[in-house]
mmCIF file of C-alpha atoms and ligand atoms in Angstrom:
data_model
loop_
_atom_site.group_PDB
_atom_site.id
_atom_site.type_symbol
_atom_site.label_atom_id
_atom_site.label_comp_id
_atom_site.label_asym_id
_atom_site.label_seq_id
_atom_site.Cartn_x
_atom_site.Cartn_y
_atom_site.Cartn_z
ATOM 1 C CA MET H 29 -0.113 -0.367 -0.319
ATOM 2 C CA LYS H 30 1.206 3.277 -1.328
ATOM 3 C CA PRO H 31 1.359 5.660 1.443
ATOM 4 C CA VAL H 32 -0.691 9.585 1.548
ATOM 5 C CA ASP H 33 1.882 12.040 0.446
ATOM 6 C CA THR H 34 2.483 14.330 3.034
ATOM 7 C CA GLY H 35 3.815 16.654 2.334
ATOM 8 C CA PHE H 36 7.074 16.282 4.584
ATOM 9 C CA GLU H 37 9.833 14.081 3.719
ATOM 10 C CA GLY H 38 10.064 10.995 5.646
ATOM 11 C CA LEU H 39 6.891 11.322 6.592
ATOM 12 C CA ALA H 40 4.638 8.653 5.680
ATOM 13 C CA LEU H 41 0.421 7.965 6.675
ATOM 14 C CA TYR H 42 -1.149 4.617 5.562
ATOM 15 C CA PRO H 43 -4.861 5.561 6.632
ATOM 16 C CA ARG H 44 -6.693 2.416 7.852
ATOM 17 C CA PHE H 45 -3.208 1.014 7.150
ATOM 18 C CA VAL H 46 -5.209 -1.859 10.463
ATOM 19 C CA ASP H 47 -8.072 -3.588 9.781
ATOM 20 C CA GLU H 48 -11.629 -3.243 12.751
ATOM 21 C CA ALA H 49 -11.403 -6.599 12.677
ATOM 22 C CA ALA H 50 -7.363 -5.950 13.912
ATOM 23 C CA GLN H 51 -8.008 -3.184 15.638
ATOM 24 C CA ALA H 52 -10.722 -4.829 17.708
ATOM 25 C CA ALA H 53 -8.405 -7.598 18.752
ATOM 26 C CA LEU H 54 -5.864 -5.433 19.973
ATOM 27 C CA VAL H 55 -7.539 -3.305 22.129
ATOM 28 C CA ALA H 56 -8.108 -7.232 23.602
ATOM 29 C CA GLU H 57 -4.444 -7.559 24.177
ATOM 30 C CA LEU H 58 -4.152 -3.945 25.021
ATOM 31 C CA VAL H 59 -7.157 -4.588 27.902
ATOM 32 C CA ARG H 60 -5.536 -7.449 29.243
ATOM 33 C CA ALA H 61 -1.728 -5.779 29.820
ATOM 34 C CA PHE H 62 -3.337 -2.959 31.172
ATOM 35 C CA GLU H 63 -3.742 -6.035 34.077
ATOM 36 C CA SER H 64 -0.269 -6.070 34.679
ATOM 37 C CA ALA H 65 0.573 -2.481 33.749
ATOM 38 C CA PRO H 66 -1.323 0.284 34.691
ATOM 39 C CA PRO H 67 -2.131 2.690 32.431
ATOM 40 C CA TYR H 68 -1.045 6.444 35.206
ATOM 41 C CA ARG H 69 -1.126 9.253 35.121
ATOM 42 C CA PRO H 70 2.826 10.805 34.291
ATOM 43 C CA ARG H 71 3.135 13.596 35.384
ATOM 44 C CA MET H 72 5.667 16.679 33.963
ATOM 45 C CA PRO H 73 9.560 16.267 35.904
ATOM 46 C CA ARG H 74 10.059 19.622 37.846
ATOM 47 C CA THR H 75 6.903 20.522 38.124
ATOM 48 C CA ALA H 76 5.579 17.211 39.240
ATOM 49 C CA LYS H 77 2.073 18.917 36.822
ATOM 50 C CA PRO H 78 0.103 15.919 35.527
ATOM 51 C CA TRP H 79 -0.203 15.096 32.208
ATOM 52 C CA SER H 80 -4.619 14.883 30.428
ATOM 53 C CA ILE H 81 -3.680 11.522 29.105
ATOM 54 C CA ARG H 82 -2.649 8.340 30.636
ATOM 55 C CA GLN H 83 0.046 6.147 29.754
ATOM 56 C CA THR H 84 2.157 2.911 29.673
ATOM 57 C CA ASN H 85 3.912 0.996 27.351
ATOM 58 C CA LEU H 86 4.995 -2.016 26.392
ATOM 59 C CA GLY H 87 8.057 -4.090 25.709
ATOM 60 C CA PRO H 88 11.325 -4.383 27.149
ATOM 61 C CA LEU H 89 11.330 -1.153 27.355
ATOM 62 C CA GLY H 90 9.502 1.276 28.335
ATOM 63 C CA TRP H 91 8.753 5.729 28.223
ATOM 64 C CA VAL H 92 8.805 7.080 31.631
ATOM 65 C CA SER H 93 8.505 10.740 33.079
ATOM 66 C CA ARG H 94 10.650 11.206 36.149
ATOM 67 C CA PRO H 95 11.310 14.175 38.137
ATOM 68 C CA GLY H 96 14.724 14.683 37.368
ATOM 69 C CA GLY H 97 13.906 13.726 33.759
ATOM 70 C CA TYR H 98 12.499 11.856 30.709
ATOM 71 C CA SER H 99 14.195 8.135 29.794
ATOM 72 C CA TYR H 100 13.841 4.818 28.956
ATOM 73 C CA SER H 101 12.888 1.940 31.382
ATOM 74 C CA SER H 102 12.842 -1.896 31.664
ATOM 75 C CA THR H 103 10.689 -1.331 34.893
ATOM 76 C CA ASN H 104 7.592 -0.109 35.957
ATOM 77 C CA ASP H 105 7.978 2.883 38.602
ATOM 78 C CA VAL H 106 3.974 2.067 39.376
ATOM 79 C CA ASN H 107 4.943 -2.266 40.926
ATOM 80 C CA GLY H 108 8.615 -2.644 40.028
ATOM 81 C CA ARG H 109 7.774 -5.038 37.126
ATOM 82 C CA ARG H 110 8.712 -5.145 34.070
ATOM 83 C CA TRP H 111 6.223 -4.127 30.852
ATOM 84 C CA PRO H 112 3.920 -6.978 28.797
ATOM 85 C CA ALA H 113 5.322 -7.974 25.642
ATOM 86 C CA ILE H 114 5.079 -6.664 22.397
ATOM 87 C CA PRO H 115 1.851 -7.997 20.690
ATOM 88 C CA GLY H 116 3.177 -9.623 17.558
ATOM 89 C CA ALA H 117 0.357 -8.149 15.068
ATOM 90 C CA LEU H 118 2.265 -4.433 16.257
ATOM 91 C CA LEU H 119 6.006 -6.432 15.975
ATOM 92 C CA ALA H 120 4.089 -6.961 12.222
ATOM 93 C CA LEU H 121 3.118 -3.146 11.497
ATOM 94 C CA TRP H 122 6.473 -2.388 12.149
ATOM 95 C CA GLU H 123 8.462 -5.136 10.417
ATOM 96 C CA GLU H 124 6.522 -4.095 7.304
ATOM 97 C CA LEU H 125 6.786 -0.200 7.596
ATOM 98 C CA ALA H 126 10.090 0.218 8.811
ATOM 99 C CA ALA H 127 12.245 -0.637 6.833
ATOM 100 C CA PHE H 128 15.247 -0.988 10.047
ATOM 101 C CA PRO H 129 16.893 -4.416 10.327
ATOM 102 C CA ALA H 130 15.849 -4.459 14.726
ATOM 103 C CA PRO H 131 12.507 -4.840 16.022
ATOM 104 C CA PRO H 132 10.607 -2.116 18.271
ATOM 105 C CA GLU H 133 11.961 -2.317 21.949
ATOM 106 C CA CYS H 134 9.161 0.586 24.012
ATOM 107 C CA CYS H 135 5.423 0.926 22.296
ATOM 108 C CA LEU H 136 4.134 3.366 24.712
ATOM 109 C CA VAL H 137 1.301 3.410 25.420
ATOM 110 C CA ASN H 138 -0.987 7.001 25.654
ATOM 111 C CA LEU H 139 -4.624 6.846 26.797
ATOM 112 C CA TYR H 140 -6.740 10.318 25.129
ATOM 113 C CA GLU H 141 -10.035 9.897 27.510
ATOM 114 C CA HIS H 142 -11.627 12.867 27.478
ATOM 115 C CA GLY H 143 -12.482 16.118 25.733
ATOM 116 C CA LYS H 144 -9.475 18.259 28.027
ATOM 117 C CA ALA H 145 -6.872 15.188 27.042
ATOM 118 C CA ARG H 146 -3.727 16.439 24.643
ATOM 119 C CA MET H 147 -0.267 16.294 24.450
ATOM 120 C CA GLY H 148 1.493 19.498 23.338
ATOM 121 C CA LEU H 149 4.836 20.343 20.549
ATOM 122 C CA HIS H 150 7.819 18.223 21.685
ATOM 123 C CA ARG H 151 10.280 16.005 20.273
ATOM 124 C CA ASP H 152 10.856 12.407 19.888
ATOM 125 C CA GLU H 153 14.967 12.277 21.054
ATOM 126 C CA ASP H 154 15.158 10.654 24.265
ATOM 127 C CA GLU H 155 16.105 7.822 21.899
ATOM 128 C CA GLU H 156 19.771 6.527 20.914
ATOM 129 C CA ALA H 157 18.960 4.900 17.890
ATOM 130 C CA LEU H 158 17.949 8.018 15.812
ATOM 131 C CA GLU H 159 18.285 6.210 12.660
ATOM 132 C CA ALA H 160 15.208 4.455 13.481
ATOM 133 C CA PRO H 161 12.103 5.297 12.415
ATOM 134 C CA VAL H 162 8.941 5.781 14.903
ATOM 135 C CA VAL H 163 6.095 3.728 13.430
ATOM 136 C CA SER H 164 2.826 4.774 15.640
ATOM 137 C CA LEU H 165 -0.920 3.589 15.610
ATOM 138 C CA SER H 166 -4.167 5.748 16.202
ATOM 139 C CA LEU H 167 -6.993 3.520 18.065
ATOM 140 C CA GLY H 168 -10.677 4.847 18.673
ATOM 141 C CA ASP H 169 -11.345 8.765 17.858
ATOM 142 C CA THR H 170 -10.246 10.814 15.290
ATOM 143 C CA CYS H 171 -8.048 13.641 16.798
ATOM 144 C CA VAL H 172 -6.695 16.757 15.280
ATOM 145 C CA PHE H 173 -2.271 15.950 14.626
ATOM 146 C CA ARG H 174 -0.074 18.739 13.720
ATOM 147 C CA VAL H 175 3.634 18.520 12.598
ATOM 148 C CA GLY H 176 6.095 21.091 12.066
ATOM 149 C CA GLY H 177 9.157 21.928 11.833
ATOM 150 C CA PHE H 178 12.666 21.545 14.201
ATOM 151 C CA ALA H 179 12.501 25.129 16.596
ATOM 152 C CA ARG H 180 9.310 26.569 17.911
ATOM 153 C CA GLY H 181 7.537 28.489 14.750
ATOM 154 C CA ASP H 182 8.224 26.892 11.883
ATOM 155 C CA LYS H 183 6.061 26.940 10.306
ATOM 156 C CA SER H 184 3.169 23.863 10.517
ATOM 157 C CA LYS H 185 0.825 21.427 9.736
ATOM 158 C CA SER H 186 -2.185 19.290 11.219
ATOM 159 C CA PHE H 187 -3.674 16.599 10.091
ATOM 160 C CA ARG H 188 -6.832 14.417 11.400
ATOM 161 C CA LEU H 189 -5.387 10.316 12.764
ATOM 162 C CA SER H 190 -8.791 8.654 12.617
ATOM 163 C CA SER H 191 -9.149 4.986 14.287
ATOM 164 C CA GLY H 192 -6.169 2.016 12.220
ATOM 165 C CA ASP H 193 -4.079 5.670 10.820
ATOM 166 C CA VAL H 194 -0.511 4.499 10.647
ATOM 167 C CA LEU H 195 2.716 7.842 10.549
ATOM 168 C CA VAL H 196 5.828 6.528 9.921
ATOM 169 C CA MET H 197 8.170 8.860 11.014
ATOM 170 C CA GLY H 198 11.328 8.478 9.769
ATOM 171 C CA GLY H 199 14.696 10.267 8.277
ATOM 172 C CA SER H 200 14.714 14.294 7.809
ATOM 173 C CA SER H 201 10.705 13.844 9.625
ATOM 174 C CA ARG H 202 12.318 11.391 12.428
ATOM 175 C CA LEU H 203 12.837 14.799 14.848
ATOM 176 C CA ARG H 204 10.024 16.843 13.666
ATOM 177 C CA LEU H 205 8.264 18.491 16.295
ATOM 178 C CA HIS H 206 4.996 17.620 16.921
ATOM 179 C CA GLY H 207 1.846 17.034 19.037
ATOM 180 C CA VAL H 208 -2.526 16.570 19.858
ATOM 181 C CA ASP H 209 -4.077 18.930 19.507
ATOM 182 C CA ARG H 210 -7.295 17.304 20.400
ATOM 183 C CA VAL H 211 -9.337 14.757 20.093
ATOM 184 C CA ILE H 212 -12.963 14.789 18.041
ATOM 185 C CA PHE H 213 -14.593 12.794 21.318
ATOM 186 C CA GLY H 214 -17.676 10.049 20.334
ATOM 187 C CA SER H 215 -16.371 10.141 16.563
ATOM 188 C CA SER H 216 -15.623 5.915 16.779
ATOM 189 C CA ARG H 217 -17.116 3.401 18.849
ATOM 190 C CA LEU H 218 -13.671 0.748 18.998
ATOM 191 C CA LEU H 219 -13.515 1.672 22.518
ATOM 192 C CA PRO H 220 -16.364 1.461 25.955
ATOM 193 C CA GLY H 221 -16.275 3.867 26.605
ATOM 194 C CA GLY H 222 -14.961 6.656 23.921
ATOM 195 C CA GLY H 223 -11.509 8.165 23.096
ATOM 196 C CA ARG H 224 -8.299 6.987 21.902
ATOM 197 C CA ILE H 225 -5.277 5.118 21.900
ATOM 198 C CA ASN H 226 -3.029 5.849 20.550
ATOM 199 C CA LEU H 227 1.011 3.667 20.823
ATOM 200 C CA THR H 228 3.766 3.824 19.470
ATOM 201 C CA LEU H 229 6.769 1.952 19.207
ATOM 202 C CA ARG H 230 10.031 2.504 19.225
ATOM 203 C CA ARG H 231 13.303 1.999 18.631
ATOM 204 C CA VAL H 232 15.781 2.271 21.316
ATOM 205 C CA ASN H 233 18.696 1.783 21.719
ATOM 206 C CA LYS H 234 21.315 1.042 19.187
ATOM 207 C CA PRO H 235 21.163 -2.376 16.662
ATOM 208 C CA ALA H 236 23.921 -5.156 18.496
HETATM 209 C C1 MD3 I 2 5.796 13.843 13.514
HETATM 210 N N1 MD3 I 2 1.852 10.517 20.829
HETATM 211 O O1 MD3 I 2 4.032 9.305 22.589
HETATM 212 S S1 MD3 I 2 2.741 9.814 17.550
HETATM 213 C C2 MD3 I 2 3.807 10.479 21.542
HETATM 214 O O2 MD3 I 2 -1.176 10.179 19.490
HETATM 215 C C3 MD3 I 2 3.943 11.000 20.475
HETATM 216 O O3 MD3 I 2 -0.880 10.164 20.864
HETATM 217 C C4 MD3 I 2 1.003 10.919 19.954
HETATM 218 O O4 MD3 I 2 4.221 12.457 20.057
HETATM 219 C C5 MD3 I 2 -0.069 10.480 20.027
HETATM 220 O O5 MD3 I 2 5.839 11.315 21.520
HETATM 221 C C6 MD3 I 2 1.172 11.254 18.249
HETATM 222 C C7 MD3 I 2 2.599 10.648 16.134
HETATM 223 C C8 MD3 I 2 4.274 10.199 15.914
HETATM 224 C C9 MD3 I 2 5.159 10.523 16.468
HETATM 225 C C10 MD3 I 2 6.752 10.675 16.676
HETATM 226 C C11 MD3 I 2 6.750 11.567 15.603
HETATM 227 C C12 MD3 I 2 4.114 11.739 14.917
HETATM 228 C C13 MD3 I 2 5.781 12.614 14.574
HETATM 229 C C14 MD3 I 2 7.923 11.872 14.691
HETATM 230 C C15 MD3 I 2 8.130 13.571 14.604
HETATM 231 C C16 MD3 I 2 7.229 13.948 13.504
HETATM 232 FE FE1 FE I 3 5.986 11.907 20.194
#
């Protein structure tokens, strides 16, 4: 399948790449994973301000926000346990679209559960393997997603991400600023309580 042209080199959007049956199967797997890795509300480093979204992780490494800053951890600060495995369907998605010779180490799970949930403009830059792309899958309600340049104030564009859409961010777009302006609540029936889940697959360490 050919991606939609976003106008940004290295940024590829695959609308409805994952069909509804596969979306529902993934949601069921996530619900099971949440039993051992319950979503929690991260806080900003230093200010401790709680985020509007909840998060958890799957895979050998989880992305965590701690008072000292952002990092990757093999265990969950909430319960000291390792994170559940990344579902096979997501590993297959990475294999198909990432064009990278090693598997993802982290699947960050972002839950947008109410009308004010959003994610401010930021860069994904806590990974050592910046030559690997980031692959993200959207589930549930549609969101308005913003992609900018490399400095605040650079021109930006917004796109809608709907359930089943996959975004691959690589090459010269890997370090672009991006964020979620808002979620269009009630736009999908995939999730029992409504809302949106984003799954972000990342390679953290350079392959051996
Ligand atoms: C574009 N999550 O967790 S993923 C994140 O929908 C994050 O929850 C968003 O940004 C979400 O860090 C969007 C899509 C994404 C990820 C990295 C990018 C888009 C990107 C890097 C460059 C450009
Ligand atoms: Fe990000």
